[in-house]
Short mmCIF file of C-alpha atoms in Angstrom, two decimals:
data_model
loop_
_atom_site.label_atom_id
_atom_site.label_comp_id
_atom_site.label_asym_id
_atom_site.label_seq_id
_atom_site.Cartn_x
_atom_site.Cartn_y
_atom_site.Cartn_z
CA MET A 268 0.00 0.00 0.00
CA THR A 269 1.42 3.38 -1.02
CA ILE A 270 1.89 5.89 1.80
CA LYS A 271 1.22 9.58 1.21
CA LEU A 272 3.71 11.58 3.27
CA ASP A 273 1.44 14.34 4.52
CA GLY A 274 3.65 17.35 5.21
CA LYS A 275 0.73 19.48 6.36
CA ARG A 276 -0.18 17.02 9.11
CA VAL A 277 3.38 16.50 10.30
CA ALA A 278 4.13 20.23 10.20
CA ALA A 279 1.05 20.87 12.35
CA GLU A 280 2.36 18.37 14.91
CA VAL A 281 5.79 20.04 14.87
CA LYS A 282 4.22 23.47 15.40
CA ALA A 283 2.09 22.19 18.28
CA ASN A 284 5.26 20.92 19.98
CA LEU A 285 7.05 24.21 19.30
CA ALA A 286 4.15 26.17 20.81
CA GLU A 287 4.62 24.27 24.08
CA ARG A 288 8.34 24.98 24.05
CA VAL A 289 7.77 28.67 23.30
CA SER A 290 5.40 28.81 26.28
CA THR A 291 8.15 27.37 28.49
CA LEU A 292 10.65 29.90 27.16
CA LYS A 293 8.26 32.75 27.95
CA GLU A 294 8.00 31.49 31.53
CA HIS A 295 11.76 32.10 31.73
CA GLY A 296 11.45 35.58 30.26
CA ILE A 297 12.57 34.63 26.74
CA VAL A 298 10.37 35.49 23.75
CA PRO A 299 11.72 34.04 20.48
CA GLY A 300 11.58 36.48 17.57
CA LEU A 301 11.75 35.65 13.86
CA GLY A 302 12.78 38.42 11.49
CA THR A 303 12.34 38.62 7.73
CA LEU A 304 14.01 40.95 5.27
CA LEU A 305 12.08 41.30 2.01
CA VAL A 306 13.38 43.41 -0.85
CA GLY A 307 10.90 44.31 -3.59
CA GLU A 308 7.41 43.02 -4.29
CA ASP A 309 7.88 39.64 -5.95
CA PRO A 310 4.45 37.95 -5.50
CA GLY A 311 5.91 34.57 -4.60
CA SER A 312 8.30 36.05 -2.05
CA MET A 313 5.60 38.23 -0.52
CA LYS A 314 3.29 35.24 -0.12
CA TYR A 315 6.06 33.15 1.41
CA VAL A 316 7.03 35.85 3.91
CA ALA A 317 3.39 36.39 4.89
CA GLY A 318 3.10 32.66 5.52
CA LYS A 319 6.12 32.73 7.81
CA HIS A 320 4.62 35.49 9.92
CA ALA A 321 1.30 33.62 10.10
CA ASP A 322 3.24 30.59 11.36
CA CYS A 323 4.86 32.78 14.02
CA ALA A 324 1.48 33.91 15.29
CA GLU A 325 0.33 30.29 15.45
CA VAL A 326 3.29 29.20 17.56
CA GLY A 327 3.68 32.33 19.70
CA ILE A 328 6.91 33.64 18.16
CA ARG A 329 7.34 37.39 17.81
CA SER A 330 7.34 38.64 14.20
CA ILE A 331 9.90 41.22 13.10
CA ARG A 332 9.53 42.44 9.54
CA ARG A 333 11.84 44.60 7.44
CA ASP A 334 10.70 45.54 3.91
CA LEU A 335 12.78 47.46 1.37
CA PRO A 336 11.87 48.74 -2.12
CA ALA A 337 12.98 46.87 -5.23
CA ASP A 338 15.53 49.58 -6.02
CA ALA A 339 17.30 49.20 -2.66
CA SER A 340 21.07 49.25 -3.02
CA PHE A 341 23.54 46.73 -1.64
CA ASP A 342 24.35 49.21 1.13
CA ASP A 343 20.66 49.61 2.00
CA ILE A 344 20.22 45.85 2.30
CA ALA A 345 23.46 45.47 4.24
CA ALA A 346 22.30 48.13 6.70
CA ALA A 347 19.03 46.24 7.27
CA VAL A 348 20.99 43.03 7.88
CA ARG A 349 23.19 44.76 10.45
CA ASP A 350 20.07 46.17 12.12
CA LEU A 351 18.64 42.66 12.54
CA ASN A 352 22.01 41.39 13.78
CA GLU A 353 21.94 44.00 16.54
CA ASP A 354 18.23 43.81 17.41
CA PRO A 355 17.93 41.97 20.77
CA ALA A 356 14.29 41.12 20.04
CA CYS A 357 15.35 39.15 16.96
CA THR A 358 16.41 35.59 17.81
CA GLY A 359 16.90 34.60 14.18
CA TYR A 360 16.01 35.90 10.74
CA ILE A 361 16.03 35.20 7.03
CA VAL A 362 16.85 37.29 3.99
CA GLN A 363 14.18 36.37 1.45
CA LEU A 364 15.65 35.41 -1.92
CA PRO A 365 15.91 36.30 -4.72
CA LEU A 366 17.37 39.74 -4.20
CA PRO A 367 17.22 42.36 -6.98
CA ARG A 368 19.43 41.79 -10.00
CA GLY A 369 22.96 43.05 -9.46
CA VAL A 370 22.96 42.49 -5.68
CA ASP A 371 25.49 39.87 -4.56
CA GLU A 372 23.29 37.42 -2.61
CA ASN A 373 26.22 35.47 -1.20
CA ALA A 374 27.80 38.66 0.11
CA ILE A 375 24.55 39.61 1.86
CA ILE A 376 24.15 36.14 3.37
CA GLY A 377 27.75 36.39 4.57
CA LEU A 378 26.82 39.49 6.59
CA ILE A 379 24.23 37.59 8.65
CA ASP A 380 25.25 36.81 12.23
CA PRO A 381 25.66 32.99 12.05
CA SER A 382 23.96 32.64 15.43
CA LYS A 383 20.87 34.34 13.95
CA ASP A 384 20.86 32.44 10.65
CA ALA A 385 17.36 30.97 10.76
CA ASP A 386 17.73 29.40 7.31
CA GLY A 387 20.91 27.55 8.26
CA MET A 388 22.56 28.70 5.04
CA HIS A 389 25.39 30.91 6.32
CA PRO A 390 28.83 29.60 5.23
CA TYR A 391 29.86 29.16 8.87
CA ASN A 392 26.83 27.00 9.67
CA LEU A 393 27.23 24.95 6.50
CA GLY A 394 30.86 24.46 7.46
CA GLU A 395 29.84 23.21 10.90
CA LEU A 396 27.53 20.72 9.19
CA VAL A 397 30.41 19.50 7.03
CA LEU A 398 32.61 19.01 10.10
CA HIS A 399 30.08 17.13 12.23
CA VAL A 400 29.63 13.73 10.63
CA GLN A 401 28.35 12.38 13.95
CA GLY A 402 27.14 13.71 17.27
CA ASP A 403 24.91 16.67 18.02
CA ILE A 404 24.98 19.82 15.89
CA THR A 405 24.39 23.05 17.81
CA THR A 406 24.18 25.34 14.78
CA PRO A 407 21.06 25.96 12.63
CA LEU A 408 20.37 23.34 9.96
CA PRO A 409 19.21 24.06 6.38
CA CYS A 410 15.42 24.10 6.55
CA THR A 411 14.38 22.21 3.41
CA PRO A 412 16.83 19.28 3.79
CA ARG A 413 15.91 19.05 7.46
CA GLY A 414 12.23 19.10 6.51
CA VAL A 415 12.72 16.18 4.10
CA ILE A 416 14.39 14.05 6.76
CA GLU A 417 11.90 14.97 9.49
CA LEU A 418 9.01 14.03 7.18
CA LEU A 419 10.56 10.65 6.44
CA ASP A 420 11.25 10.09 10.14
CA ALA A 421 7.61 10.86 10.98
CA TYR A 422 6.61 7.85 8.88
CA ASP A 423 9.41 5.62 10.22
CA ILE A 424 11.15 5.41 6.85
CA ASP A 425 14.69 4.28 7.63
CA LEU A 426 17.40 5.57 5.31
CA ASN A 427 20.25 3.55 6.82
CA GLY A 428 22.19 1.98 3.94
CA LYS A 429 19.70 3.21 1.33
CA GLU A 430 20.70 4.53 -2.09
CA VAL A 431 19.41 8.09 -2.46
CA CYS A 432 19.36 9.90 -5.80
CA VAL A 433 19.17 13.69 -5.51
CA LEU A 434 18.09 15.54 -8.64
CA GLY A 435 19.33 19.14 -8.84
CA ARG A 436 22.35 20.95 -7.42
CA GLY A 437 20.74 24.13 -6.10
CA ILE A 438 22.01 25.44 -2.77
CA THR A 439 18.58 25.29 -1.11
CA ILE A 440 18.56 21.50 -1.10
CA GLY A 441 20.52 19.77 -3.85
CA ARG A 442 24.01 20.68 -2.64
CA THR A 443 23.11 20.63 1.06
CA ILE A 444 20.89 17.61 1.69
CA GLY A 445 23.74 15.20 1.12
CA LEU A 446 25.48 16.67 4.17
CA LEU A 447 22.56 15.56 6.35
CA LEU A 448 21.85 12.26 4.60
CA THR A 449 25.44 11.05 4.91
CA ARG A 450 25.78 11.83 8.63
CA LYS A 451 26.07 8.62 10.66
CA ALA A 452 22.70 9.26 12.29
CA VAL A 453 21.06 8.83 8.84
CA ASN A 454 23.75 6.78 7.07
CA ALA A 455 22.47 6.92 3.49
CA THR A 456 24.54 6.78 0.30
CA VAL A 457 23.91 9.77 -1.95
CA THR A 458 24.25 10.33 -5.69
CA LEU A 459 23.82 13.95 -6.79
CA CYS A 460 22.57 14.29 -10.38
CA HIS A 461 22.42 17.47 -12.45
CA THR A 462 22.44 18.69 -16.04
CA GLY A 463 25.92 17.29 -16.58
CA THR A 464 25.02 13.79 -15.37
CA ARG A 465 25.04 11.07 -18.01
CA ASP A 466 21.99 8.80 -18.08
CA ILE A 467 20.09 10.28 -15.16
CA ALA A 468 17.33 7.72 -15.77
CA ASP A 469 19.72 4.90 -14.85
CA HIS A 470 20.62 6.59 -11.57
CA MET A 471 16.94 7.04 -10.74
CA ARG A 472 16.05 3.42 -11.53
CA ARG A 473 18.70 2.15 -9.10
CA ALA A 474 17.66 4.44 -6.23
CA ASP A 475 15.73 3.42 -3.14
CA VAL A 476 14.81 7.08 -2.61
CA ILE A 477 14.58 9.90 -5.16
CA ILE A 478 14.66 13.50 -3.97
CA ALA A 479 13.59 15.60 -6.94
CA ALA A 480 14.56 19.27 -6.68
CA MET A 481 15.03 20.42 -10.26
CA GLY A 482 12.04 22.66 -10.86
CA SER A 483 11.10 20.66 -13.96
CA ALA A 484 7.42 19.69 -13.88
CA GLY A 485 6.80 15.94 -14.16
CA PHE A 486 10.46 15.11 -14.85
CA VAL A 487 10.37 11.84 -12.87
CA LYS A 488 8.32 9.33 -14.88
CA PRO A 489 7.07 5.84 -13.87
CA GLU A 490 9.64 4.18 -16.11
CA ASN A 491 12.41 5.96 -14.15
CA VAL A 492 11.32 4.55 -10.78
CA LYS A 493 11.82 1.07 -9.39
CA ASP A 494 8.97 -0.69 -7.59
CA GLY A 495 8.77 0.21 -3.92
CA ALA A 496 10.93 3.32 -4.09
CA VAL A 497 10.27 6.45 -2.02
CA LEU A 498 9.72 9.75 -3.86
CA MET A 499 10.33 13.15 -2.25
CA ASP A 500 9.04 15.88 -4.56
CA VAL A 501 10.70 19.23 -3.75
CA GLY A 502 10.80 20.94 -7.16
CA VAL A 503 8.31 23.73 -7.84
CA SER A 504 7.09 24.86 -11.26
CA ARG A 505 4.25 27.20 -12.21
CA VAL A 506 2.38 25.56 -15.08
CA PHE A 507 -0.56 27.15 -16.89
CA ASP A 508 -3.74 25.08 -16.62
CA GLU A 509 -5.71 25.80 -19.81
CA GLN A 510 -8.93 24.28 -18.46
CA ALA A 511 -8.84 26.35 -15.28
CA GLY A 512 -7.38 29.38 -17.03
CA ARG A 513 -4.72 29.96 -14.38
CA PHE A 514 -1.30 28.85 -13.23
CA ARG A 515 -0.92 25.87 -10.89
CA ILE A 516 1.99 24.64 -8.83
CA LYS A 517 3.38 21.34 -10.05
CA GLY A 518 6.21 19.24 -8.73
CA ASP A 519 9.01 17.31 -10.42
CA VAL A 520 7.29 13.93 -9.99
CA ASP A 521 4.67 12.70 -12.44
CA LYS A 522 1.66 11.55 -10.39
CA ALA A 523 1.54 8.39 -12.48
CA CYS A 524 4.54 7.25 -10.40
CA TYR A 525 2.47 6.96 -7.23
CA ASP A 526 1.11 3.49 -8.05
CA LYS A 527 4.63 2.03 -8.24
CA VAL A 528 6.16 3.40 -5.04
CA SER A 529 5.98 2.62 -1.35
CA ALA A 530 5.74 6.27 -0.29
CA TYR A 531 5.65 9.74 -1.82
CA SER A 532 5.41 13.36 -0.74
CA PRO A 533 2.74 15.32 -2.63
CA ASN A 534 3.55 18.70 -4.12
CA PRO A 535 2.13 20.98 -2.87
CA GLY A 536 1.43 19.74 0.66
CA GLY A 537 4.55 17.67 1.27
CA VAL A 538 7.98 19.16 1.88
CA GLY A 539 6.85 22.80 1.62
CA PRO A 540 4.98 22.91 4.96
CA MET A 541 7.89 21.08 6.58
CA THR A 542 10.37 23.71 5.38
CA ARG A 543 8.34 26.44 7.08
CA ALA A 544 8.05 24.37 10.26
CA MET A 545 11.81 23.79 10.34
CA LEU A 546 12.41 27.54 10.11
CA LEU A 547 10.38 27.95 13.31
CA ALA A 548 12.21 25.01 14.88
CA ASN A 549 15.57 26.68 14.20
CA VAL A 550 14.41 29.89 15.89
CA VAL A 551 13.03 28.08 18.93
CA GLU A 552 16.23 26.04 19.27
CA MET A 553 18.30 29.24 19.08
CA ALA A 554 16.27 30.66 21.96
CA GLU A 555 16.56 27.44 23.97
CA ARG A 556 20.33 27.50 23.60
CA LYS A 557 20.34 31.02 25.05
CA MET A 558 18.25 29.82 28.01
#
């Protein structure tokens, strides 16, 4: 029987647990605060930031919002980053990407105080993840890779010794999830595929788990998937639905694959809600470490 990995349900359980922990922190005089820095008015980014602040209200985390116009300069954005670094009410924050064309995103991310890096994407925190193959990690973890693993854990899907094929080499998940999957606590073997990979279909057919993060709608077809595999659909594409007359979100996995696999994450409704929940988890853990 195929299992649908319901990210909405698991994220709700995570947030309920975080709400209890936030209540305990408040009893000790600590109020976690999540900050966001949004530059411009990209509809997708605005919607995502609004969702993060709605999540904060649900869990009891203070919201701190900084918005800049689309024509903000590098210096303007850097000044806002320094302001959040110095704000004692801000436990952790994110700089919403993409930034306007011409602004060096890596340079801006590098200005974030690593101890306030709610996304877990600062070079220092990624370096700590590289160094810690085993044992506890006390720095923030990348939210989307962490969300993938937490969702699998919620359904008792063991990755120990499994062959995992990751599709896509983006920094959000493709280049980072292998760092978590190959830690001894998870113990998977990872193959990272990208546009330069020869015969991607062969890699997919041999995999016990496919994590698709390419942003190519329906790329993973039934003939690419072995029976009983697990599919984690992380890619997002906006595809025009001619019947409905509007754009819809579609993932990288063709739904026809679902009949062949043992488990799959829907898209939307799978990894996306988990990513948002892990952002809150990072902020709460930052506050707990201070306590």
